[in-house]
Amino acid sequence: MYVTPDVTANCDTDVLCKQVLDWTGNQWLANSSYVIIVKPLRIIGIILIALLIRWLIHRAIDRLTTSTSRASMPALLKPLKERVSANAEEGQFIPERRRQRAEAIGSVLRSFVSAVVFTMAALLVFGELGFNLGPLLASAGIVGVALGFGAQSLVKDLIAGLFMLLEDQYGVGDTVDVGEATGVVETVGLRITQIRDARGVLWYIRNGEIIRVGNKSQGWAMVVIDIPIGFVNSEEAIAVLREAADAVANQSEHQTEFLEPPDVVGVEQLTVDGAVIRTIAKTTADGQFAVQRDLRRALTESLETSGLSERIAVSRLMPRGAVPPAFFQNSGSDQQPGGAT
């Protein structure tokens, strides 16, 4: 409800009214000086102060996200463990996930600050104009509740996306498993996440529908390689494989990718085709696939150059009886079934 100001009051107790009356000689203008001069100035002051507060807070957020993208990680974001060579140029290995994460959080904070500051400024301006804010606030609350019920899924997606960014569950370039879709994250947003799978299909997944996430690229990775060796001597095979694994770890292109020296742990299982030797290596998340391919190549080549591969093939091709021995113990005939009589 708008309250009409009283402009008929005299100027006995109002300094501004007296001053305007002395300047203009107009009684009505002097009585209306508060509405004509003071209120517009106060409204302009409210708007200017709101713009100044918004600019200062936005500047602080921009500086925070810029420092996050370029160098050290502030307390706003969870630290990411990275292994960078000492001679790398500054900013060369700053991950895309950190930049996009910082920019997304900064955008949310800027939008939130703008909404709060301008809402408060609008309420103050309406108060200066004489509006009764009680019914206005009640109406705004009813509209907010209605919008909340109508946009539950949207709010759910936005909140889930915000917490995903704050907790650093995954980022651009990560290989993730979110249930039906497994692939590389291409874009991370507040509402949706884009994942491209191994066949090139681009999946658009709402953040509110992601129940669990398996991140294969965060932190460190474990490379596990199982190699069957047939029935050859396991100690000899382990020595050959260990030498090949150490040679791969000592290569210059892989020295920064191995977090721990590779280890040939020994016989992992026994099958009808012989023993299986397991080799493990703890690597960086980005280098796990390259290390895995080179280790497989080096291990198979080491078996070939040492001559063990031929013995493995021979052990697998050893002739075996077509009929179990229990058959001959229970049979009174010395004839094998299916043989010549």
GROMACS .gro file of N, CA and C in nm, residues 27-133:
model
  321
   27GLN      N    1   0.579   2.816  -0.110
   27GLN     CA    2   0.546   2.741   0.011
   27GLN      C    3   0.525   2.593  -0.020
   28TRP      N    4   0.453   2.564  -0.131
   28TRP     CA    5   0.427   2.421  -0.163
   28TRP      C    6   0.557   2.348  -0.194
   29LEU      N    7   0.647   2.414  -0.271
   29LEU     CA    8   0.774   2.351  -0.304
   29LEU      C    9   0.859   2.330  -0.178
   30ALA      N   10   0.851   2.426  -0.086
   30ALA     CA   11   0.926   2.412   0.039
   30ALA      C   12   0.871   2.297   0.122
   31ASN      N   13   0.737   2.288   0.129
   31ASN     CA   14   0.677   2.177   0.204
   31ASN      C   15   0.703   2.042   0.139
   32SER      N   16   0.722   2.039   0.007
   32SER     CA   17   0.745   1.912  -0.064
   32SER      C   18   0.893   1.883  -0.084
   33SER      N   19   0.980   1.959  -0.019
   33SER     CA   20   1.123   1.941  -0.041
   33SER      C   21   1.172   1.802  -0.002
   34TYR      N   22   1.114   1.745   0.103
   34TYR     CA   23   1.157   1.612   0.146
   34TYR      C   24   1.130   1.507   0.037
   35VAL      N   25   1.011   1.519  -0.026
   35VAL     CA   26   0.975   1.421  -0.129
   35VAL      C   27   1.051   1.447  -0.258
   36ILE      N   28   1.072   1.572  -0.291
   36ILE     CA   29   1.134   1.606  -0.420
   36ILE      C   30   1.286   1.594  -0.416
   37ILE      N   31   1.345   1.623  -0.302
   37ILE     CA   32   1.491   1.628  -0.296
   37ILE      C   33   1.549   1.512  -0.214
   38VAL      N   34   1.502   1.495  -0.093
   38VAL     CA   35   1.564   1.398  -0.002
   38VAL      C   36   1.541   1.255  -0.049
   39LYS      N   37   1.416   1.221  -0.079
   39LYS     CA   38   1.387   1.082  -0.117
   39LYS      C   39   1.460   1.041  -0.245
   40PRO      N   40   1.459   1.122  -0.353
   40PRO     CA   41   1.537   1.081  -0.471
   40PRO      C   42   1.686   1.063  -0.441
   41LEU      N   43   1.741   1.153  -0.358
   41LEU     CA   44   1.882   1.139  -0.324
   41LEU      C   45   1.908   1.011  -0.245
   42ARG      N   46   1.819   0.979  -0.154
   42ARG     CA   47   1.836   0.856  -0.076
   42ARG      C   48   1.822   0.732  -0.165
   43ILE      N   49   1.729   0.736  -0.260
   43ILE     CA   50   1.712   0.622  -0.352
   43ILE      C   51   1.836   0.607  -0.439
   44ILE      N   52   1.887   0.720  -0.491
   44ILE     CA   53   2.010   0.712  -0.571
   44ILE      C   54   2.126   0.661  -0.488
   45GLY      N   55   2.132   0.707  -0.360
   45GLY     CA   56   2.238   0.658  -0.272
   45GLY      C   57   2.227   0.509  -0.248
   46ILE      N   58   2.106   0.458  -0.229
   46ILE     CA   59   2.087   0.313  -0.209
   46ILE      C   60   2.135   0.235  -0.330
   47ILE      N   61   2.099   0.282  -0.451
   47ILE     CA   62   2.138   0.212  -0.574
   47ILE      C   63   2.290   0.216  -0.591
   48LEU      N   64   2.350   0.332  -0.566
   48LEU     CA   65   2.496   0.344  -0.582
   48LEU      C   66   2.570   0.256  -0.481
   49ILE      N   67   2.522   0.254  -0.358
   49ILE     CA   68   2.586   0.168  -0.256
   49ILE      C   69   2.571   0.021  -0.292
   50ALA      N   70   2.453  -0.017  -0.344
   50ALA     CA   71   2.433  -0.157  -0.385
   50ALA      C   72   2.527  -0.194  -0.499
   51LEU      N   73   2.542  -0.105  -0.596
   51LEU     CA   74   2.635  -0.133  -0.707
   51LEU      C   75   2.779  -0.142  -0.658
   52LEU      N   76   2.815  -0.056  -0.563
   52LEU     CA   77   2.951  -0.060  -0.509
   52LEU      C   78   2.977  -0.189  -0.433
   53ILE      N   79   2.882  -0.231  -0.350
   53ILE     CA   80   2.898  -0.356  -0.275
   53ILE      C   81   2.907  -0.474  -0.371
   54ARG      N   82   2.820  -0.475  -0.472
   54ARG     CA   83   2.824  -0.584  -0.570
   54ARG      C   84   2.958  -0.588  -0.643
   55TRP      N   85   3.010  -0.472  -0.682
   55TRP     CA   86   3.137  -0.467  -0.754
   55TRP      C   87   3.253  -0.516  -0.667
   56LEU      N   88   3.253  -0.475  -0.540
   56LEU     CA   89   3.360  -0.518  -0.450
   56LEU      C   90   3.358  -0.669  -0.428
   57ILE      N   91   3.239  -0.724  -0.406
   57ILE     CA   92   3.231  -0.868  -0.382
   57ILE      C   93   3.265  -0.946  -0.509
   58HIS      N   94   3.217  -0.900  -0.624
   58HIS     CA   95   3.251  -0.966  -0.750
   58HIS      C   96   3.401  -0.961  -0.777
   59ARG      N   97   3.462  -0.849  -0.743
   59ARG     CA   98   3.606  -0.838  -0.762
   59ARG      C   99   3.681  -0.938  -0.674
   60ALA      N  100   3.634  -0.952  -0.549
   60ALA     CA  101   3.698  -1.050  -0.461
   60ALA      C  102   3.680  -1.193  -0.513
   61ILE      N  103   3.562  -1.224  -0.566
   61ILE     CA  104   3.537  -1.358  -0.621
   61ILE      C  105   3.623  -1.381  -0.744
   62ASP      N  106   3.633  -1.280  -0.832
   62ASP     CA  107   3.716  -1.294  -0.952
   62ASP      C  108   3.863  -1.317  -0.916
   63ARG      N  109   3.912  -1.245  -0.817
   63ARG     CA  110   4.051  -1.263  -0.776
   63ARG      C  111   4.072  -1.402  -0.718
   64LEU      N  112   3.972  -1.450  -0.644
   64LEU     CA  113   3.982  -1.583  -0.585
   64LEU      C  114   3.987  -1.690  -0.693
   65THR      N  115   3.897  -1.683  -0.791
   65THR     CA  116   3.894  -1.784  -0.896
   65THR      C  117   4.013  -1.772  -0.988
   66THR      N  118   4.064  -1.651  -1.010
   66THR     CA  119   4.182  -1.634  -1.095
   66THR      C  120   4.305  -1.695  -1.030
   67SER      N  121   4.325  -1.671  -0.902
   67SER     CA  122   4.439  -1.732  -0.833
   67SER      C  123   4.425  -1.882  -0.827
   68THR      N  124   4.301  -1.930  -0.819
   68THR     CA  125   4.279  -2.074  -0.820
   68THR      C  126   4.320  -2.134  -0.953
   69SER      N  127   4.287  -2.067  -1.063
   69SER     CA  128   4.315  -2.123  -1.194
   69SER      C  129   4.462  -2.117  -1.229
   70ARG      N  130   4.536  -2.021  -1.174
   70ARG     CA  131   4.674  -2.001  -1.216
   70ARG      C  132   4.775  -2.071  -1.127
   71ALA      N  133   4.757  -2.061  -0.997
   71ALA     CA  134   4.866  -2.109  -0.913
   71ALA      C  135   4.813  -2.187  -0.795
   72SER      N  136   4.833  -2.132  -0.674
   72SER     CA  137   4.805  -2.208  -0.554
   72SER      C  138   4.654  -2.226  -0.535
   73MET      N  139   4.620  -2.329  -0.459
   73MET     CA  140   4.480  -2.362  -0.435
   73MET      C  141   4.434  -2.300  -0.304
   74PRO      N  142   4.337  -2.207  -0.305
   74PRO     CA  143   4.289  -2.148  -0.180
   74PRO      C  144   4.199  -2.245  -0.105
   75ALA      N  145   4.155  -2.201   0.011
   75ALA     CA  146   4.074  -2.288   0.096
   75ALA      C  147   3.937  -2.317   0.036
   76LEU      N  148   3.894  -2.238  -0.063
   76LEU     CA  149   3.762  -2.261  -0.123
   76LEU      C  150   3.754  -2.394  -0.193
   77LEU      N  151   3.864  -2.437  -0.255
   77LEU     CA  152   3.864  -2.559  -0.332
   77LEU      C  153   3.949  -2.664  -0.263
   78LYS      N  154   3.910  -2.787  -0.280
   78LYS     CA  155   3.985  -2.898  -0.224
   78LYS      C  156   4.114  -2.918  -0.302
   79PRO      N  157   4.228  -2.938  -0.238
   79PRO     CA  158   4.354  -2.953  -0.312
   79PRO      C  159   4.352  -3.075  -0.402
   80LEU      N  160   4.416  -3.061  -0.518
   80LEU     CA  161   4.432  -3.171  -0.611
   80LEU      C  162   4.579  -3.212  -0.610
   81LYS      N  163   4.605  -3.340  -0.590
   81LYS     CA  164   4.742  -3.388  -0.588
   81LYS      C  165   4.792  -3.402  -0.732
   82GLU      N  166   4.897  -3.331  -0.760
   82GLU     CA  167   4.953  -3.333  -0.895
   82GLU      C  168   5.102  -3.357  -0.884
   83ARG      N  169   5.156  -3.425  -0.985
   83ARG     CA  170   5.299  -3.449  -0.989
   83ARG      C  171   5.353  -3.381  -1.115
   84VAL      N  172   5.427  -3.273  -1.097
   84VAL     CA  173   5.476  -3.192  -1.207
   84VAL      C  174   5.627  -3.187  -1.199
   85SER      N  175   5.693  -3.197  -1.314
   85SER     CA  176   5.839  -3.191  -1.316
   85SER      C  177   5.887  -3.054  -1.272
   86ALA      N  178   6.010  -3.052  -1.215
   86ALA     CA  179   6.061  -2.928  -1.158
   86ALA      C  180   6.088  -2.822  -1.264
   87ASN      N  181   6.122  -2.863  -1.387
   87ASN     CA  182   6.155  -2.767  -1.491
   87ASN      C  183   6.035  -2.728  -1.577
   88ALA      N  184   5.914  -2.762  -1.531
   88ALA     CA  185   5.794  -2.728  -1.609
   88ALA      C  186   5.765  -2.579  -1.597
   89GLU      N  187   5.716  -2.521  -1.704
   89GLU     CA  188   5.683  -2.379  -1.703
   89GLU      C  189   5.560  -2.355  -1.616
   90GLU      N  190   5.555  -2.235  -1.561
   90GLU     CA  191   5.443  -2.200  -1.473
   90GLU      C  192   5.312  -2.201  -1.551
   91GLY      N  193   5.214  -2.273  -1.496
   91GLY     CA  194   5.083  -2.280  -1.560
   91GLY      C  195   5.074  -2.381  -1.672
   92GLN      N  196   5.183  -2.455  -1.701
   92GLN     CA  197   5.179  -2.547  -1.814
   92GLN      C  198   5.091  -2.667  -1.785
   93PHE      N  199   5.093  -2.713  -1.658
   93PHE     CA  200   5.021  -2.834  -1.624
   93PHE      C  201   4.899  -2.807  -1.536
   94ILE      N  202   4.851  -2.682  -1.536
   94ILE     CA  203   4.729  -2.653  -1.461
   94ILE      C  204   4.613  -2.726  -1.528
   95PRO      N  205   4.545  -2.816  -1.458
   95PRO     CA  206   4.444  -2.899  -1.524
   95PRO      C  207   4.322  -2.819  -1.563
   96GLU      N  208   4.258  -2.864  -1.668
   96GLU     CA  209   4.135  -2.800  -1.716
   96GLU      C  210   4.025  -2.812  -1.613
   97ARG      N  211   4.024  -2.920  -1.537
   97ARG     CA  212   3.920  -2.941  -1.438
   97ARG      C  213   3.924  -2.832  -1.332
   98ARG      N  214   4.045  -2.789  -1.290
   98ARG     CA  215   4.055  -2.685  -1.188
   98ARG      C  216   4.002  -2.552  -1.243
   99ARG      N  217   4.036  -2.520  -1.367
   99ARG     CA  218   3.991  -2.393  -1.425
   99ARG      C  219   3.839  -2.391  -1.436
  100GLN      N  220   3.782  -2.498  -1.491
  100GLN     CA  221   3.637  -2.499  -1.510
  100GLN      C  222   3.564  -2.506  -1.376
  101ARG      N  223   3.620  -2.577  -1.282
  101ARG     CA  224   3.559  -2.587  -1.150
  101ARG      C  225   3.557  -2.451  -1.081
  102ALA      N  226   3.670  -2.381  -1.089
  102ALA     CA  227   3.678  -2.249  -1.026
  102ALA      C  228   3.584  -2.150  -1.094
  103GLU      N  229   3.577  -2.153  -1.226
  103GLU     CA  230   3.490  -2.060  -1.297
  103GLU      C  231   3.342  -2.088  -1.270
  104ALA      N  232   3.307  -2.216  -1.261
  104ALA     CA  233   3.168  -2.251  -1.233
  104ALA      C  234   3.127  -2.205  -1.093
  105ILE      N  235   3.214  -2.231  -0.994
  105ILE     CA  236   3.183  -2.187  -0.858
  105ILE      C  237   3.179  -2.035  -0.850
  106GLY      N  238   3.272  -1.967  -0.920
  106GLY     CA  239   3.271  -1.822  -0.923
  106GLY      C  240   3.144  -1.767  -0.984
  107SER      N  241   3.095  -1.830  -1.092
  107SER     CA  242   2.972  -1.785  -1.155
  107SER      C  243   2.853  -1.799  -1.061
  108VAL      N  244   2.848  -1.909  -0.989
  108VAL     CA  245   2.738  -1.929  -0.893
  108VAL      C  246   2.744  -1.825  -0.782
  109LEU      N  247   2.864  -1.801  -0.730
  109LEU     CA  248   2.877  -1.703  -0.622
  109LEU      C  249   2.841  -1.562  -0.670
  110ARG      N  250   2.884  -1.526  -0.790
  110ARG     CA  251   2.850  -1.393  -0.842
  110ARG      C  252   2.700  -1.376  -0.861
  111SER      N  253   2.636  -1.479  -0.915
  111SER     CA  254   2.490  -1.471  -0.934
  111SER      C  255   2.418  -1.462  -0.800
  112PHE      N  256   2.463  -1.538  -0.702
  112PHE     CA  257   2.400  -1.535  -0.570
  112PHE      C  258   2.417  -1.398  -0.505
  113VAL      N  259   2.538  -1.343  -0.513
  113VAL     CA  260   2.563  -1.210  -0.454
  113VAL      C  261   2.478  -1.104  -0.522
  114SER      N  262   2.469  -1.108  -0.655
  114SER     CA  263   2.389  -1.009  -0.727
  114SER      C  264   2.242  -1.017  -0.687
  115ALA      N  265   2.191  -1.139  -0.677
  115ALA     CA  266   2.050  -1.154  -0.640
  115ALA      C  267   2.024  -1.100  -0.499
  116VAL      N  268   2.112  -1.131  -0.404
  116VAL     CA  269   2.091  -1.085  -0.266
  116VAL      C  270   2.103  -0.933  -0.256
  117VAL      N  271   2.207  -0.877  -0.316
  117VAL     CA  272   2.229  -0.733  -0.305
  117VAL      C  273   2.117  -0.654  -0.371
  118PHE      N  274   2.078  -0.692  -0.492
  118PHE     CA  275   1.973  -0.618  -0.562
  118PHE      C  276   1.836  -0.638  -0.497
  119THR      N  277   1.812  -0.753  -0.439
  119THR     CA  278   1.686  -0.773  -0.368
  119THR      C  279   1.676  -0.682  -0.246
  120MET      N  280   1.784  -0.675  -0.169
  120MET     CA  281   1.784  -0.585  -0.053
  120MET      C  282   1.770  -0.439  -0.096
  121ALA      N  283   1.839  -0.403  -0.204
  121ALA     CA  284   1.828  -0.265  -0.252
  121ALA      C  285   1.687  -0.234  -0.298
  122ALA      N  286   1.623  -0.328  -0.368
  122ALA     CA  287   1.486  -0.305  -0.414
  122ALA      C  288   1.391  -0.288  -0.297
  123LEU      N  289   1.407  -0.367  -0.191
  123LEU     CA  290   1.320  -0.353  -0.074
  123LEU      C  291   1.340  -0.217  -0.007
  124LEU      N  292   1.466  -0.173   0.002
  124LEU     CA  293   1.491  -0.041   0.061
  124LEU      C  294   1.431   0.072  -0.024
  125VAL      N  295   1.440   0.059  -0.156
  125VAL     CA  296   1.383   0.161  -0.245
  125VAL      C  297   1.231   0.164  -0.231
  126PHE      N  298   1.168   0.046  -0.226
  126PHE     CA  299   1.022   0.043  -0.206
  126PHE      C  300   0.983   0.105  -0.072
  127GLY      N  301   1.066   0.081   0.030
  127GLY     CA  302   1.039   0.143   0.159
  127GLY      C  303   1.048   0.293   0.153
  128GLU      N  304   1.144   0.347   0.078
  128GLU     CA  305   1.157   0.492   0.063
  128GLU      C  306   1.039   0.551  -0.013
  129LEU      N  307   0.983   0.474  -0.105
  129LEU     CA  308   0.869   0.523  -0.184
  129LEU      C  309   0.738   0.514  -0.107
  130GLY      N  310   0.742   0.455   0.012
  130GLY     CA  311   0.622   0.451   0.095
  130GLY      C  312   0.538   0.326   0.081
  131PHE      N  313   0.588   0.224   0.015
  131PHE     CA  314   0.513   0.099   0.001
  131PHE      C  315   0.518   0.020   0.131
  132ASN      N  316   0.407  -0.043   0.162
  132ASN     CA  317   0.403  -0.133   0.277
  132ASN      C  318   0.465  -0.267   0.237
  133LEU      N  319   0.577  -0.302   0.297
  133LEU     CA  320   0.652  -0.420   0.253
  133LEU      C  321   0.596  -0.551   0.308
   0.00000   0.00000   0.00000
